[in-house]
Short mmCIF file of C-alpha atoms (C1' of nucleotides) in Angstrom, two decimals:
data_model
loop_
_atom_site.label_atom_id
_atom_site.label_comp_id
_atom_site.label_asym_id
_atom_site.label_seq_id
_atom_site.Cartn_x
_atom_site.Cartn_y
_atom_site.Cartn_z
CA MET A 1 0.00 0.00 0.00
CA ALA A 2 1.23 3.53 -0.67
CA ARG A 3 -0.87 6.58 -1.33
CA THR A 4 -4.10 6.42 0.62
CA ALA A 5 -7.60 7.27 -0.58
CA GLY A 6 -8.52 10.93 -0.33
CA SER A 7 -4.95 12.03 0.29
CA HIS A 8 -4.24 15.62 -0.65
CA SER A 9 -1.42 18.00 0.09
CA GLY A 10 -3.70 20.93 0.85
CA ILE A 11 -5.40 18.85 3.52
CA THR A 12 -2.55 16.91 5.07
CA GLY A 13 -0.26 19.94 5.40
CA PRO A 14 -2.50 21.87 7.79
CA ARG A 15 -3.37 18.71 9.66
CA VAL A 16 0.30 18.07 10.35
CA ARG A 17 0.69 21.54 11.83
CA GLU A 18 -2.48 21.21 13.88
CA ALA A 19 -1.44 17.86 15.29
CA ALA A 20 2.05 19.13 16.07
CA LEU A 21 0.64 22.20 17.79
CA ARG A 22 -1.69 20.17 19.96
CA LEU A 23 0.88 17.54 20.87
CA PHE A 24 3.72 20.01 21.50
CA ALA A 25 1.44 22.00 23.79
CA GLN A 26 0.32 18.91 25.65
CA HIS A 27 3.56 16.99 26.10
CA GLY A 28 6.32 19.36 25.05
CA PHE A 29 8.41 19.44 21.90
CA ALA A 30 11.10 17.04 23.08
CA ALA A 31 8.60 14.52 24.41
CA VAL A 32 6.68 14.23 21.14
CA SER A 33 7.97 11.97 18.37
CA MET A 34 7.41 12.33 14.66
CA ARG A 35 5.67 8.96 14.78
CA GLN A 36 3.16 10.30 17.32
CA ILE A 37 2.40 13.28 15.10
CA ALA A 38 2.04 10.98 12.11
CA LYS A 39 -0.34 8.71 14.00
CA GLU A 40 -2.51 11.69 14.92
CA VAL A 41 -2.69 12.67 11.25
CA GLY A 42 -3.31 9.10 10.18
CA VAL A 43 -0.17 8.68 8.14
CA GLN A 44 3.27 7.09 8.37
CA ALA A 45 6.16 9.07 9.84
CA GLY A 46 7.97 9.37 6.51
CA ALA A 47 5.05 11.23 4.97
CA LEU A 48 5.55 14.16 7.35
CA TYR A 49 8.72 15.05 5.48
CA ASN A 50 6.64 16.16 2.52
CA TYR A 51 5.47 19.03 4.72
CA THR A 52 8.46 19.94 6.84
CA PRO A 53 12.19 19.52 6.26
CA ASP A 54 12.62 18.39 9.86
CA LYS A 55 11.13 18.47 13.36
CA GLN A 56 12.86 21.70 14.27
CA SER A 57 11.29 23.56 11.34
CA LEU A 58 7.89 22.27 12.38
CA LEU A 59 8.31 23.95 15.76
CA PHE A 60 9.75 27.10 14.27
CA ASP A 61 6.93 27.47 11.76
CA LEU A 62 4.37 27.23 14.52
CA LEU A 63 6.06 29.90 16.63
CA LYS A 64 6.79 32.11 13.66
CA GLY A 65 3.20 31.82 12.46
CA HIS A 66 1.92 32.73 15.89
CA MET A 67 4.09 35.83 16.15
CA ASP A 68 3.16 36.92 12.64
CA ASP A 69 -0.51 36.53 13.48
CA LEU A 70 0.00 38.59 16.62
CA LEU A 71 1.76 41.47 14.88
CA THR A 72 -0.64 41.41 11.95
CA ALA A 73 -3.68 41.45 14.22
CA ARG A 74 -2.27 44.35 16.18
CA GLN A 75 -1.79 46.41 13.05
CA ALA A 76 -5.14 45.46 11.60
CA VAL A 77 -7.27 47.12 14.25
CA SER A 78 -7.70 50.89 14.37
CA TRP A 79 -6.13 52.52 17.40
CA PRO A 80 -7.62 55.44 19.35
CA PRO A 81 -5.65 58.69 19.56
CA ASP A 82 -4.97 59.25 23.26
CA PRO A 83 -2.59 57.04 25.28
CA GLU A 84 -5.06 55.97 27.94
CA ALA A 85 -7.56 54.72 25.38
CA GLN A 86 -4.70 53.05 23.52
CA LEU A 87 -3.60 51.28 26.68
CA GLU A 88 -7.10 50.02 27.35
CA HIS A 89 -7.28 48.86 23.78
CA PHE A 90 -3.95 47.08 24.10
CA THR A 91 -4.99 45.39 27.34
CA ARG A 92 -8.21 44.05 25.90
CA PHE A 93 -6.57 43.11 22.60
CA HIS A 94 -3.77 41.19 24.29
CA ILE A 95 -6.10 39.20 26.54
CA ALA A 96 -8.57 38.45 23.76
CA PHE A 97 -5.93 37.44 21.24
CA HIS A 98 -4.09 35.19 23.67
CA LEU A 99 -7.20 33.52 25.05
CA GLU A 100 -8.19 32.65 21.50
CA ARG A 101 -5.15 30.45 20.86
CA PRO A 102 -3.93 29.04 24.18
CA GLU A 103 -1.88 26.25 22.62
CA ALA A 104 0.14 28.53 20.37
CA VAL A 105 0.73 30.90 23.28
CA PHE A 106 1.80 28.03 25.48
CA ILE A 107 4.43 26.63 23.15
CA SER A 108 5.59 30.14 22.28
CA TYR A 109 6.63 30.55 25.91
CA MET A 110 7.69 27.00 26.70
CA GLU A 111 9.59 25.86 23.67
CA LEU A 112 11.84 28.82 22.96
CA ARG A 113 14.81 26.91 24.30
CA ASN A 114 14.24 24.15 21.78
CA LEU A 115 14.80 26.50 18.88
CA THR A 116 18.18 26.65 17.18
CA PRO A 117 19.98 29.94 17.89
CA ASP A 118 19.10 31.31 14.45
CA ASN A 119 15.44 30.49 14.80
CA PHE A 120 15.39 31.79 18.34
CA ALA A 121 16.76 35.14 17.21
CA VAL A 122 13.95 35.51 14.68
CA ILE A 123 11.24 34.85 17.24
CA GLU A 124 12.83 37.08 19.83
CA ASP A 125 12.99 39.92 17.36
CA LEU A 126 9.28 39.59 16.62
CA ARG A 127 8.51 39.54 20.30
CA ARG A 128 10.56 42.66 20.88
CA ARG A 129 8.63 44.32 18.11
CA TYR A 130 5.37 43.57 19.88
CA GLU A 131 6.68 44.79 23.20
CA SER A 132 7.82 48.02 21.57
CA ALA A 133 4.26 48.78 20.59
CA LEU A 134 3.23 48.77 24.23
CA GLU A 135 6.27 50.69 25.31
CA ALA A 136 5.53 53.40 22.74
CA ILE A 137 2.09 53.87 24.26
CA LEU A 138 3.56 54.20 27.75
CA GLN A 139 6.23 56.57 26.49
CA THR A 140 3.72 58.87 24.83
CA GLY A 141 1.54 58.79 27.91
CA ARG A 142 4.43 59.75 30.10
CA ASP A 143 5.54 62.55 27.78
CA THR A 144 2.06 64.04 27.80
CA GLY A 145 1.84 63.68 31.58
CA VAL A 146 -1.09 61.25 31.72
CA PHE A 147 1.04 58.28 32.88
CA GLN A 148 3.46 58.17 35.80
CA VAL A 149 5.88 55.35 35.08
CA PRO A 150 9.42 55.39 36.44
CA ASP A 151 10.72 52.97 33.78
CA THR A 152 8.75 52.28 30.60
CA LYS A 153 10.78 49.20 29.68
CA ILE A 154 10.12 47.44 32.97
CA THR A 155 6.49 48.51 33.05
CA THR A 156 6.08 47.09 29.56
CA LEU A 157 7.40 43.69 30.60
CA ALA A 158 5.43 43.74 33.84
CA ILE A 159 2.15 44.48 32.08
CA ILE A 160 2.70 41.84 29.43
CA ALA A 161 3.61 39.21 32.02
CA MET A 162 0.52 40.07 34.00
CA LEU A 163 -1.81 39.95 31.00
CA THR A 164 -0.38 36.77 29.55
CA GLY A 165 -0.85 35.16 32.94
CA VAL A 166 -4.58 35.08 32.24
CA ASN A 167 -3.96 32.09 30.00
CA THR A 168 -2.82 29.97 32.94
CA TRP A 169 -6.15 30.04 34.72
CA TYR A 170 -8.96 31.34 32.49
CA ARG A 171 -11.41 28.76 31.20
CA SER A 172 -14.44 29.83 29.18
CA GLY A 173 -17.67 29.01 30.95
CA GLY A 174 -16.13 29.84 34.31
CA ARG A 175 -17.15 32.35 36.96
CA LEU A 176 -16.29 35.39 34.86
CA SER A 177 -16.90 36.28 31.24
CA GLN A 178 -13.93 37.21 29.11
CA HIS A 179 -15.10 40.81 29.00
CA GLU A 180 -15.29 40.96 32.78
CA VAL A 181 -11.76 39.60 33.02
CA GLU A 182 -10.55 42.20 30.54
CA THR A 183 -12.19 44.94 32.60
CA ILE A 184 -10.61 43.76 35.85
CA TYR A 185 -7.18 43.67 34.28
CA TRP A 186 -7.67 47.03 32.64
CA ASP A 187 -8.58 48.44 36.03
CA MET A 188 -5.27 47.18 37.46
CA VAL A 189 -3.21 48.33 34.49
CA ARG A 190 -4.76 51.79 34.46
CA LYS A 191 -4.20 52.33 38.15
CA ALA A 192 -0.64 51.00 37.99
CA VAL A 193 0.45 53.59 35.42
CA THR A 194 -1.50 56.66 36.49
CA MET B 1 36.61 -1.20 37.62
CA ALA B 2 33.69 -0.60 39.93
CA ARG B 3 33.62 1.76 42.87
CA THR B 4 35.73 4.85 42.18
CA ALA B 5 38.16 6.54 44.55
CA GLY B 6 36.63 9.08 46.93
CA SER B 7 33.06 8.07 46.15
CA HIS B 8 30.66 8.89 48.92
CA SER B 9 26.90 8.96 49.14
CA GLY B 10 26.77 12.25 51.00
CA ILE B 11 28.60 13.91 48.13
CA THR B 12 27.17 12.22 45.05
CA GLY B 13 23.55 12.63 46.13
CA PRO B 14 23.51 16.43 46.14
CA ARG B 15 25.61 16.52 43.00
CA VAL B 16 23.03 14.45 41.17
CA ARG B 17 20.29 16.88 42.12
CA GLU B 18 22.40 19.89 41.19
CA ALA B 19 23.28 18.46 37.80
CA ALA B 20 19.67 17.50 37.14
CA LEU B 21 18.45 20.96 38.12
CA ARG B 22 20.92 22.69 35.83
CA LEU B 23 20.33 20.38 32.89
CA PHE B 24 16.53 20.32 33.22
CA ALA B 25 16.50 24.11 33.34
CA GLN B 26 18.74 24.39 30.32
CA HIS B 27 17.33 21.77 27.98
CA GLY B 28 14.05 20.64 29.54
CA PHE B 29 13.18 17.47 31.40
CA ALA B 30 12.30 15.38 28.37
CA ALA B 31 15.39 16.46 26.44
CA VAL B 32 17.83 15.42 29.16
CA SER B 33 18.89 11.78 29.49
CA MET B 34 20.00 9.98 32.60
CA ARG B 35 23.33 9.41 30.88
CA GLN B 36 23.80 13.16 30.45
CA ILE B 37 23.15 13.74 34.14
CA ALA B 38 25.52 10.92 35.02
CA LYS B 39 28.25 12.38 32.82
CA GLU B 40 27.89 15.75 34.53
CA VAL B 41 28.32 14.06 37.90
CA GLY B 42 31.20 11.95 36.63
CA VAL B 43 29.53 8.60 37.08
CA GLN B 44 27.85 5.87 35.07
CA ALA B 45 24.09 6.06 34.49
CA GLY B 46 23.36 3.06 36.69
CA ALA B 47 24.83 4.78 39.74
CA LEU B 48 22.12 7.43 39.65
CA TYR B 49 19.62 4.85 40.79
CA ASN B 50 21.22 4.81 44.22
CA TYR B 51 19.87 8.33 44.65
CA THR B 52 16.56 8.32 42.88
CA PRO B 53 14.12 5.51 42.11
CA ASP B 54 13.59 6.93 38.62
CA LYS B 55 13.82 10.03 36.46
CA GLN B 56 10.34 11.19 37.36
CA SER B 57 11.15 11.25 41.09
CA LEU B 58 14.23 13.28 40.36
CA LEU B 59 12.08 15.97 38.80
CA PHE B 60 9.45 15.77 41.49
CA ASP B 61 12.00 16.08 44.31
CA LEU B 62 13.41 19.23 42.73
CA LEU B 63 10.00 20.86 42.40
CA LYS B 64 8.85 19.70 45.81
CA GLY B 65 12.03 20.97 47.41
CA HIS B 66 11.61 24.32 45.74
CA MET B 67 8.05 24.73 46.92
CA ASP B 68 8.96 23.67 50.46
CA ASP B 69 11.76 26.21 50.49
CA LEU B 70 9.37 28.88 49.30
CA LEU B 71 6.74 28.21 51.93
CA THR B 72 9.30 27.80 54.69
CA ALA B 73 11.04 31.05 53.78
CA ARG B 74 7.73 32.89 53.76
CA GLN B 75 6.89 31.70 57.26
CA ALA B 76 10.39 32.35 58.59
CA VAL B 77 10.32 36.12 58.15
CA SER B 78 8.35 38.33 60.51
CA TRP B 79 5.44 40.10 58.89
CA PRO B 80 4.31 43.66 59.61
CA PRO B 81 0.83 44.25 60.97
CA ASP B 82 -0.98 46.41 58.39
CA PRO B 83 -1.95 45.10 54.94
CA GLU B 84 -0.08 47.71 52.90
CA ALA B 85 3.21 46.99 54.66
CA GLN B 86 2.51 43.29 54.28
CA LEU B 87 1.95 43.68 50.58
CA GLU B 88 5.20 45.57 50.15
CA HIS B 89 6.92 42.88 52.16
CA PHE B 90 5.40 40.17 49.97
CA THR B 91 6.39 41.96 46.79
CA ARG B 92 10.01 42.33 47.82
CA PHE B 93 10.15 38.84 49.28
CA HIS B 94 8.76 37.23 46.15
CA ILE B 95 11.15 39.02 43.83
CA ALA B 96 14.19 38.40 46.03
CA PHE B 97 13.42 34.74 46.63
CA HIS B 98 12.78 34.01 42.97
CA LEU B 99 15.80 35.89 41.67
CA GLU B 100 17.97 33.85 44.02
CA ARG B 101 17.13 30.52 42.38
CA PRO B 102 16.23 31.13 38.75
CA GLU B 103 16.74 27.51 37.66
CA ALA B 104 14.39 26.06 40.25
CA VAL B 105 11.80 28.71 39.39
CA PHE B 106 12.16 27.98 35.72
CA ILE B 107 11.58 24.25 35.93
CA SER B 108 8.80 24.79 38.45
CA TYR B 109 6.88 26.62 35.76
CA MET B 110 8.01 24.69 32.70
CA GLU B 111 8.01 21.08 33.76
CA LEU B 112 4.68 20.78 35.57
CA ARG B 113 3.23 18.86 32.66
CA ASN B 114 5.97 16.25 32.95
CA LEU B 115 4.84 15.30 36.43
CA THR B 116 2.61 12.29 36.95
CA PRO B 117 -0.92 13.30 38.00
CA ASP B 118 -0.22 12.39 41.64
CA ASN B 119 2.98 14.39 41.79
CA PHE B 120 1.34 17.28 39.97
CA ALA B 121 -1.43 17.42 42.55
CA VAL B 122 1.10 17.73 45.37
CA ILE B 123 2.94 20.62 43.71
CA GLU B 124 -0.27 22.38 42.76
CA ASP B 125 -1.48 22.20 46.34
CA LEU B 126 1.71 23.79 47.62
CA ARG B 127 1.42 26.52 45.03
CA ARG B 128 -2.15 27.22 46.01
CA ARG B 129 -1.01 27.51 49.60
CA TYR B 130 1.49 30.17 48.62
CA GLU B 131 -1.07 32.07 46.58
CA SER B 132 -3.47 31.98 49.50
CA ALA B 133 -0.99 33.91 51.60
CA LEU B 134 -1.10 36.78 49.14
CA GLU B 135 -4.85 36.57 48.76
CA ALA B 136 -5.28 36.80 52.54
CA ILE B 137 -3.32 40.04 52.54
CA LEU B 138 -5.50 41.47 49.79
CA GLN B 139 -8.64 40.30 51.52
CA THR B 140 -7.73 41.93 54.82
CA GLY B 141 -6.78 45.11 53.01
CA ARG B 142 -10.10 45.20 51.24
CA ASP B 143 -12.05 44.52 54.44
CA THR B 144 -10.29 47.38 56.20
CA GLY B 145 -10.86 49.66 53.23
CA VAL B 146 -7.21 50.29 52.35
CA PHE B 147 -7.31 48.23 49.12
CA GLN B 148 -9.79 48.53 46.27
CA VAL B 149 -9.76 45.20 44.47
CA PRO B 150 -12.82 43.94 42.58
CA ASP B 151 -11.69 40.29 42.75
CA THR B 152 -8.99 39.15 45.19
CA LYS B 153 -8.44 35.81 43.46
CA ILE B 154 -7.68 37.34 40.09
CA THR B 155 -5.60 40.13 41.59
CA THR B 156 -3.57 37.51 43.42
CA LEU B 157 -2.78 35.64 40.22
CA ALA B 158 -2.12 38.86 38.32
CA ILE B 159 0.36 40.13 40.89
CA ILE B 160 2.20 36.82 41.11
CA ALA B 161 2.44 36.56 37.32
CA MET B 162 3.77 40.09 37.16
CA LEU B 163 6.35 39.57 39.88
CA THR B 164 7.55 36.21 38.64
CA GLY B 165 8.03 37.79 35.23
CA VAL B 166 11.08 39.57 36.62
CA ASN B 167 12.96 36.31 36.29
CA THR B 168 12.64 36.37 32.52
CA TRP B 169 14.68 39.51 32.05
CA TYR B 170 16.60 40.49 35.22
CA ARG B 171 20.33 39.87 35.19
CA SER B 172 22.46 41.00 38.10
CA GLY B 173 24.98 43.64 37.08
CA GLY B 174 22.48 45.19 34.70
CA ARG B 175 21.09 48.68 34.54
CA LEU B 176 19.11 48.43 37.78
CA SER B 177 19.94 47.00 41.19
CA GLN B 178 17.66 44.36 42.62
CA HIS B 179 16.40 46.80 45.22
CA GLU B 180 15.51 49.34 42.53
CA VAL B 181 13.60 46.66 40.65
CA GLU B 182 11.73 45.70 43.80
CA THR B 183 10.82 49.34 44.35
CA ILE B 184 9.53 49.81 40.81
CA TYR B 185 7.37 46.71 41.07
CA TRP B 186 6.12 47.68 44.51
CA ASP B 187 5.11 51.04 43.07
CA MET B 188 3.02 49.30 40.42
CA VAL B 189 1.49 46.80 42.82
CA ARG B 190 0.59 49.45 45.37
CA LYS B 191 -1.07 51.66 42.82
CA ALA B 192 -2.91 48.76 41.23
CA VAL B 193 -4.67 47.79 44.46
CA THR B 194 -5.31 51.19 46.06
"C1'" DG C 1 44.92 -6.60 58.40
"C1'" DC C 2 40.45 -8.34 57.47
"C1'" DT C 3 35.92 -8.34 56.85
"C1'" DT C 4 31.58 -6.14 55.81
"C1'" DG C 5 28.69 -3.32 53.32
"C1'" DA C 6 28.08 0.72 50.69
"C1'" DT C 7 29.08 2.36 46.11
"C1'" DT C 8 29.88 2.04 41.35
"C1'" DT C 9 30.78 -0.25 36.86
"C1'" DG C 10 29.69 -2.19 32.48
"C1'" DA C 11 26.89 -4.77 29.96
"C1'" DA C 12 22.48 -5.98 28.75
"C1'" DC C 13 17.38 -5.37 27.80
"C1'" DA C 14 13.46 -4.14 24.97
"C1'" DG C 15 12.09 -0.50 22.76
"C1'" DG C 16 12.15 4.24 20.79
"C1'" DT C 17 14.54 8.30 18.07
"C1'" DG C 18 14.76 11.46 13.60
"C1'" DT C 19 15.47 10.83 9.00
"C1'" DT C 20 16.03 8.67 4.24
"C1'" DC C 21 14.46 6.36 0.16
"C1'" DA C 22 13.08 2.80 -3.30
"C1'" DG C 23 8.84 1.27 -4.45
"C1'" DT C 24 3.73 1.64 -4.70
"C1'" DT C 25 -0.64 3.84 -5.28
"C1'" DA C 26 -4.30 7.17 -6.29
"C1'" DC C 27 -5.33 11.60 -8.02
"C1'" DG C 28 -5.58 15.32 -11.79
"C1'" DC C 29 -5.13 16.22 -16.53
"C1'" DT C 30 -5.44 15.51 -21.22
"C1'" DA D 1 -8.71 5.69 -21.05
"C1'" DG D 2 -4.30 6.32 -19.97
"C1'" DC D 3 -0.41 8.83 -18.38
"C1'" DG D 4 2.55 11.57 -15.22
"C1'" DT D 5 3.33 12.81 -10.87
"C1'" DA D 6 2.15 14.06 -6.17
"C1'" DA D 7 1.46 11.48 -1.99
"C1'" DC D 8 2.43 7.89 0.80
"C1'" DT D 9 4.25 3.30 2.64
"C1'" DG D 10 7.34 0.27 4.92
"C1'" DA D 11 11.66 -0.92 5.84
"C1'" DA D 12 16.02 0.34 7.01
"C1'" DC D 13 19.83 3.22 9.25
"C1'" DA D 14 22.68 4.31 13.22
"C1'" DC D 15 21.93 5.63 17.54
"C1'" DC D 16 19.71 6.82 21.94
"C1'" DT D 17 16.18 5.78 25.83
"C1'" DG D 18 15.22 4.48 31.10
"C1'" DT D 19 16.16 0.87 33.92
"C1'" DT D 20 18.19 -3.53 35.97
"C1'" DC D 21 21.78 -6.33 37.97
"C1'" DA D 22 25.82 -9.40 38.77
"C1'" DA D 23 30.30 -8.44 39.57
"C1'" DA D 24 34.04 -5.47 41.04
"C1'" DT D 25 35.95 -2.19 44.06
"C1'" DC D 26 36.76 1.05 47.75
"C1'" DA D 27 35.90 3.01 52.64
"C1'" DA D 28 35.24 2.22 57.30
"C1'" DG D 29 35.02 -0.44 61.79
"C1'" DC D 30 37.08 -3.89 64.58
#
DNA sequence: GCTTGATTTGAACAGGTGTTCAGTTACGCT
DNA sequence: AGCGTAACTGAACACCTGTTCAAATCAAGC
């Protein structure tokens, strides 16, 4: 037996990435074998190499895709003029975007050390780009006197760490709606910088 | 050749744990083999099993030890009476304690999914105990009217996520001293809850 | 100095790893 | 209807995995 019924590149390709994403998030990159991914897709391990040159690239593509999505989404929405409204917008955007794709977020934080140095540098650069967007908001707010932050760089990292932390506990259908969570976090962020 | 010169249980035991901690933090639990740990200690892989029943227990003992240290250290210091002073104390304590042992902190966040369900439950319970200490401070502060927090549980998790985030970027000898960092974070925490 | 027991070796076990490739099969196109 | 090729299989490669255990060796107590 060789090619299976209904096989198609446009179908198998995405399924490989989806299976890898789910398995990497669940067990970790190093703990997942190519044969496990193949089994999930319903294919032999060798067939995966039609869709990725190697396991490392599979991980990198997932992280790179996630960061691209993040930066694209940020640029796609229209941003209000004043810093405080921008900061609220950023807070709600960050929480909403990250809660929408918990697995990609998870491996983007957990599997950085499994990237080759070259691949790591690419991802880190994209992340810095995202952080700069927040820092620019804080900087403008401080210059115009609406924010009181002693160190915009640290405040940037602190806010992002706090917001991303939502992913560790939030489950839809729980005590609070996503919008309520956003509002609570926005309340803390606003007070922390004003 | 069998037993090597100068071999002693009281020496090799700690060295096994130290090597495992360093390697797990650097490459991840699943990516590190018992033979790698043994090489770091200067011993054959089989000898490790005098000090741990298996690889899983090695990980669990590291995480358990870290959480015990954390809870013990928190109880060891004397705590001020009023909630605001307590919160400042907690903020500085958390940052200082975590910056002192970055590797243990790292694996405590990264390798939870590699614990067996039983072991995971133990660690999670210890973590909840630590979080409860912060939540109690917030609760008291809200009851006495000095804190304005809409949801103590969420604020607890938000603050801890923010504070632990320091470990991702702080390097001693950098632009800011540890005490300056503590002060900046305390400024944000204080404003966020009052 | 000898014995006892703790400590470690080195080999073995059964199975798993990422990756390659010749051969086979089913799909898309004419 | 038949051909070309994209898609996939199954086996193989060389090596690594956690764990066990008889045998060898060293440290300590008498």
